[in-house]
CSV table of C-alpha atoms in Angstrom, one decimal:
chain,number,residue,atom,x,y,z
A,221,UNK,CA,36.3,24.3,73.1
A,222,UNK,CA,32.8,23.0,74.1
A,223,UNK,CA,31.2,25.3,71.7
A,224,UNK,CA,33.0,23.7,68.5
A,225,UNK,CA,33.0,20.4,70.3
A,226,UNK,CA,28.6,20.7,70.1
A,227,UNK,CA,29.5,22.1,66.8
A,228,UNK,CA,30.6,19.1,65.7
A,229,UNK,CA,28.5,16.4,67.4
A,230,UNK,CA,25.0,18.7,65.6
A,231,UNK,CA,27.2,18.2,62.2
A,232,UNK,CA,27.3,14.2,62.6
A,233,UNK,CA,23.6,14.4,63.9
A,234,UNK,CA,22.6,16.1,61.2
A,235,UNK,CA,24.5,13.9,58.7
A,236,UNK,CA,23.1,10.8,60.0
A,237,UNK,CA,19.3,12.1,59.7
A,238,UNK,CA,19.6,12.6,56.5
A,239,UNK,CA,21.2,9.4,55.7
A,240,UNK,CA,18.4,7.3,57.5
A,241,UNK,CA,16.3,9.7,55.6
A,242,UNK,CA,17.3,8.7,52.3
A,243,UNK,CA,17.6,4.8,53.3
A,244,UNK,CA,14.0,4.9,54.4
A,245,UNK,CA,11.3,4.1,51.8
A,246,UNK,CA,8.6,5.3,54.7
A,247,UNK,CA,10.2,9.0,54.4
A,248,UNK,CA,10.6,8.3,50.5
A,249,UNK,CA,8.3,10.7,48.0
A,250,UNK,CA,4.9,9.1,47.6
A,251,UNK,CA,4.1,7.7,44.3
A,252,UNK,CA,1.8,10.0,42.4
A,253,UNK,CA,-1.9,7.9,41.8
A,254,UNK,CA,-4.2,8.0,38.8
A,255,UNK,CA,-7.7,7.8,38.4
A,256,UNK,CA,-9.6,6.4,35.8
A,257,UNK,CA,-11.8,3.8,34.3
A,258,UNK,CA,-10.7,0.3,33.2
A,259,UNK,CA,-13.2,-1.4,30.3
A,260,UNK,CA,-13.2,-4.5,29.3
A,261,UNK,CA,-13.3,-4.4,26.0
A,262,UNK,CA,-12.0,-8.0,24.7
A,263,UNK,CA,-15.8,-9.2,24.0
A,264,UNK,CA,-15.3,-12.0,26.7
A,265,UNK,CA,-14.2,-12.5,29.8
A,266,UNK,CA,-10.7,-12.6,31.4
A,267,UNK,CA,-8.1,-12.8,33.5
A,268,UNK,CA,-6.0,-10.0,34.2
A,269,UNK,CA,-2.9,-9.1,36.8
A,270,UNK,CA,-1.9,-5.7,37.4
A,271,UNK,CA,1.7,-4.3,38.7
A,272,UNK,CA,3.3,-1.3,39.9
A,273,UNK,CA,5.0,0.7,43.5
A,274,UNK,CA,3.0,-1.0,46.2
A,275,UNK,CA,1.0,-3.3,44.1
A,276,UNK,CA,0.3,-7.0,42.8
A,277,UNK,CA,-3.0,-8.6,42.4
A,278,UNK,CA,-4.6,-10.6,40.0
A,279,UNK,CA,-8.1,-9.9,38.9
A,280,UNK,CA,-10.7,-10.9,36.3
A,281,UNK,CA,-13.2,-8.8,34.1
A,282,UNK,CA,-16.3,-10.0,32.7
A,283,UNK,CA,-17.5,-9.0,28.9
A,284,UNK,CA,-17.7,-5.3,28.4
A,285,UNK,CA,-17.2,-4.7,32.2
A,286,UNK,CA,-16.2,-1.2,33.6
A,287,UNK,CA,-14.9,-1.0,37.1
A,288,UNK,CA,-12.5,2.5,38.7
A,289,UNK,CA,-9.4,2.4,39.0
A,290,UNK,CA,-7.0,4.5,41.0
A,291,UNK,CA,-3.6,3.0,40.1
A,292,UNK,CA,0.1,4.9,40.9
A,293,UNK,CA,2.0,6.0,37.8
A,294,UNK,CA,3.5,3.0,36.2
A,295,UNK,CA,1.4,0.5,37.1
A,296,UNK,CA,1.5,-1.9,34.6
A,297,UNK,CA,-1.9,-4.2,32.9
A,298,UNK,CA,-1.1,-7.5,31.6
A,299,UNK,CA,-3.1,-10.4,30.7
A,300,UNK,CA,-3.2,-13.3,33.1
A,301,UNK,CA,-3.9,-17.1,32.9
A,302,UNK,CA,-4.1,-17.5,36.6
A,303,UNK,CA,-3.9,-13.9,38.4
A,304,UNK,CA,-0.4,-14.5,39.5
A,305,UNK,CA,1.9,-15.2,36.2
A,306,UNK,CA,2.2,-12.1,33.4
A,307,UNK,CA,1.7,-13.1,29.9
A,308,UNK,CA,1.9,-10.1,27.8
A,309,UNK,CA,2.1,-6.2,28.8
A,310,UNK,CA,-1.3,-4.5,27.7
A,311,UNK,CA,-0.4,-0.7,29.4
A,312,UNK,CA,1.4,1.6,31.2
A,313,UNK,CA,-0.5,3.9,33.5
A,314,UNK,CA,0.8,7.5,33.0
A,315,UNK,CA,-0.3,11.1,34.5
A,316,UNK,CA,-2.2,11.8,31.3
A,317,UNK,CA,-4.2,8.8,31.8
A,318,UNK,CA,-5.6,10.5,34.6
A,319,UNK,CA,-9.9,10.9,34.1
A,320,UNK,CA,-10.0,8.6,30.9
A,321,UNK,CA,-11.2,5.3,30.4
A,322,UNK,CA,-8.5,2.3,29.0
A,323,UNK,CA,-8.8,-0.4,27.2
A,324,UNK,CA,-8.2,-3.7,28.1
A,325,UNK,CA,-7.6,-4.3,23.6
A,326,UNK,CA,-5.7,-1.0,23.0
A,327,UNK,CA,-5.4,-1.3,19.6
A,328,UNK,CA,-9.4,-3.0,19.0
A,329,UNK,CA,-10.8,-0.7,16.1
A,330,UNK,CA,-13.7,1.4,16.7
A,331,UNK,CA,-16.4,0.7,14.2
A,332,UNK,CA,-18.0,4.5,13.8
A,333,UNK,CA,-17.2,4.5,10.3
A,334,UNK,CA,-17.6,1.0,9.4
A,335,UNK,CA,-20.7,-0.4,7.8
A,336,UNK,CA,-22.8,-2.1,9.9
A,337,UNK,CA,-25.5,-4.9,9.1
A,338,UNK,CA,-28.2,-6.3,10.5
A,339,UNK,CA,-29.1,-9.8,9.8
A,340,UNK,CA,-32.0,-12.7,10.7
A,341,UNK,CA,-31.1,-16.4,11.6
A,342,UNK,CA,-34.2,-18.8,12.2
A,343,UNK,CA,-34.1,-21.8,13.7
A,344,UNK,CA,-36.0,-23.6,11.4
A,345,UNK,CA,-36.3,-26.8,13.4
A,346,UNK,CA,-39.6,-28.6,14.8
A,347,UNK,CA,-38.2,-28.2,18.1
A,348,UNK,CA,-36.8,-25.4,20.8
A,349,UNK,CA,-32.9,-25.2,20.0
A,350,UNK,CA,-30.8,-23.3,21.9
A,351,UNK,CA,-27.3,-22.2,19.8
A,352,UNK,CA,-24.0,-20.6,20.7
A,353,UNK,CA,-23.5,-17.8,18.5
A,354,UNK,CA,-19.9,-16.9,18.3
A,355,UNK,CA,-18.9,-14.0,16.0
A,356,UNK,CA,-15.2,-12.2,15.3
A,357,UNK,CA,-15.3,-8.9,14.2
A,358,UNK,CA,-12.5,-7.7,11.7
A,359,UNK,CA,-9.4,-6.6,13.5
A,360,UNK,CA,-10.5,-7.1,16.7
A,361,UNK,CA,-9.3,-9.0,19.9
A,362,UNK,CA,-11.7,-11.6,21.1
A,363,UNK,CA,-14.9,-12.2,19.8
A,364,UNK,CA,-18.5,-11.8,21.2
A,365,UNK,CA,-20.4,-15.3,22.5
A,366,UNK,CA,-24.2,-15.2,22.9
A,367,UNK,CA,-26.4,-18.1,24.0
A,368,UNK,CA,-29.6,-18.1,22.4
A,369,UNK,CA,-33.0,-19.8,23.4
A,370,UNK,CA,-34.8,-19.9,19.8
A,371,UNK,CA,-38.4,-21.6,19.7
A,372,UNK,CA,-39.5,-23.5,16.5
A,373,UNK,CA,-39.0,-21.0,13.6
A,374,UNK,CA,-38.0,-17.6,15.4
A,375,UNK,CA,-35.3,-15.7,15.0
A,376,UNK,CA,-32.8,-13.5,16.3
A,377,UNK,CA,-31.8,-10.3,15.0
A,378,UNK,CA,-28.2,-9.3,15.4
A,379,UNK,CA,-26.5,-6.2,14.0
A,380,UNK,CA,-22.8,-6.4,12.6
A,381,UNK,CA,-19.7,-5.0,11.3
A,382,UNK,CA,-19.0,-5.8,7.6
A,383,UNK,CA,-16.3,-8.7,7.4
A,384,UNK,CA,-17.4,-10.2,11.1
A,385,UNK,CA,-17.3,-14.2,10.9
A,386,UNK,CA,-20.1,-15.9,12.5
A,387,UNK,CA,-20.3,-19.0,14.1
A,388,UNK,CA,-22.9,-21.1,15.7
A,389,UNK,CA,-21.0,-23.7,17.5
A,390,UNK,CA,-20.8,-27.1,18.5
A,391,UNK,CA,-19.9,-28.4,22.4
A,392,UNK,CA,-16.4,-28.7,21.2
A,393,UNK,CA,-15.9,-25.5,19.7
A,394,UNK,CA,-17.5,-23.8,22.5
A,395,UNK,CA,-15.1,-25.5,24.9
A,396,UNK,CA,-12.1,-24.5,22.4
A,397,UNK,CA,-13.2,-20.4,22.8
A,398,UNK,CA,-14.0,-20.7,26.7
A,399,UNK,CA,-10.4,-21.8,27.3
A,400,UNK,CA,-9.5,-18.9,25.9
A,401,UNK,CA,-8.2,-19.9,22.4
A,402,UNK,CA,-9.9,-19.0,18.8
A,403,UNK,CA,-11.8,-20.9,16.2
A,404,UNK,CA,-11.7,-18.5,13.0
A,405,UNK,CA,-9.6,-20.7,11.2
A,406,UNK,CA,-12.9,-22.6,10.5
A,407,UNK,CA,-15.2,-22.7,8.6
A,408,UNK,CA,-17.6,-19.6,9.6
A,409,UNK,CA,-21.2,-20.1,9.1
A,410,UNK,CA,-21.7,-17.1,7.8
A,411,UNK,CA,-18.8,-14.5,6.8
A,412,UNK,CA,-21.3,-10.8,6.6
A,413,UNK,CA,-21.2,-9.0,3.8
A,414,UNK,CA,-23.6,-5.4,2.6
A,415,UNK,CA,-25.7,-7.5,0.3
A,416,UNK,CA,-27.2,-9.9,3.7
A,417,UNK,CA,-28.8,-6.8,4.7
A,418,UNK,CA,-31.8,-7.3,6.4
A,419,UNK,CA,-31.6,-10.9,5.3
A,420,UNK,CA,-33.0,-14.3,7.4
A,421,UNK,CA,-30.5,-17.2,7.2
A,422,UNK,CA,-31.6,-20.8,8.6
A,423,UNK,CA,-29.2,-22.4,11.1
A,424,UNK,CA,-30.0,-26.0,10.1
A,425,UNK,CA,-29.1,-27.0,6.8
């Protein structure tokens, strides 16, 4: 009698272990982790919020920045106006994901095999003028913005893909592209093509 009575109470003990077991995320599996290299590669900088098991945070990136990452499997990257609210899924952090670097534009084309040119512009002003030059390569996210210091008649010699738009822009176009929005629907200054090769264009016309 007393032996199937403990019998039964090591049963219900057992039972209820493994219950408490299977209720408690602390005694849960631990979410595999993944380490790599996140790269900004947007040609500007930006906002960014990342989510997944166990994490939340918001961050920003500057232009072409590269910072580790050790993220759990299916942690997600979206972009971000204020490091709190998700505006549109950029990745999904899987196992083979593990030693590589990602991409903060995916889908931004690699320019190994496309034409590259290298081109002057001068100021050719009286006076020191310093410009914004903001260009858009073909097909891909975000666009580069350099600020540029030229003395009376020098130049600056920039190197770019065939089809890139190029812009040197005015206060208000500048404030357009640092809140985050485009401006190649205008006008480009300069739209660059094989034939500029090695060419020297004037900013002031």
């Amino acid at each position: 009698m007393k032996a199937t009575l403990f019998l039964i109470v090591s049963l219900l003990l057992s039972s209820v272990i493994s219950t408490s077991s299977a209720q408690n995320p602390a005694m849960a599996e631990p979410v595999a982790r993944v380490a790599f290299t996140l790269r900004n590669n947007l040609g500007y900088h930006r906002m960014f919020r990342a989510e997944g098991p166990g994490m939340a945070y918001g961050f920003t990136m500057n232009r072409n920045e590269s910072t580790p990452k050790n993220w759990p499997v299916g942690g997600k990257l979206y972009f971000s106006t204020d490091g709190e609210t998700t505006e549109g899924l950029i990745f999904t952090v899987t196992a083979a994901d593990a030693g590589k670097t990602l991409l903060t534009a995916p889908k931004a084309t690699t320019y190994a095999t496309v034409p590259t040119v290298m081109v002057r512009f001068r100021n050719n002003s009286l006076i020191p003028r310093k410009v914004m030059l903001i260009s858009y390569k073909p097909d891909e996210a975000g666009n580069g913005t350099q600020g540029i210091m030229l003395l009376p008649y020098s130049s600056t010699t920039q190197t770019f893909p065939v089809g890139t738009k190029v812009y040197f822009a005015d206060s208000e176009q500048v404030d357009i592209v640092m809140s985050g929005k485009r401006i190649d629907e205008d006008t480009p200054f300069l739209t660059v093509r094989k034939e500029n090769k090695g060419k020297t264009f004037n900013i002031f016309r």
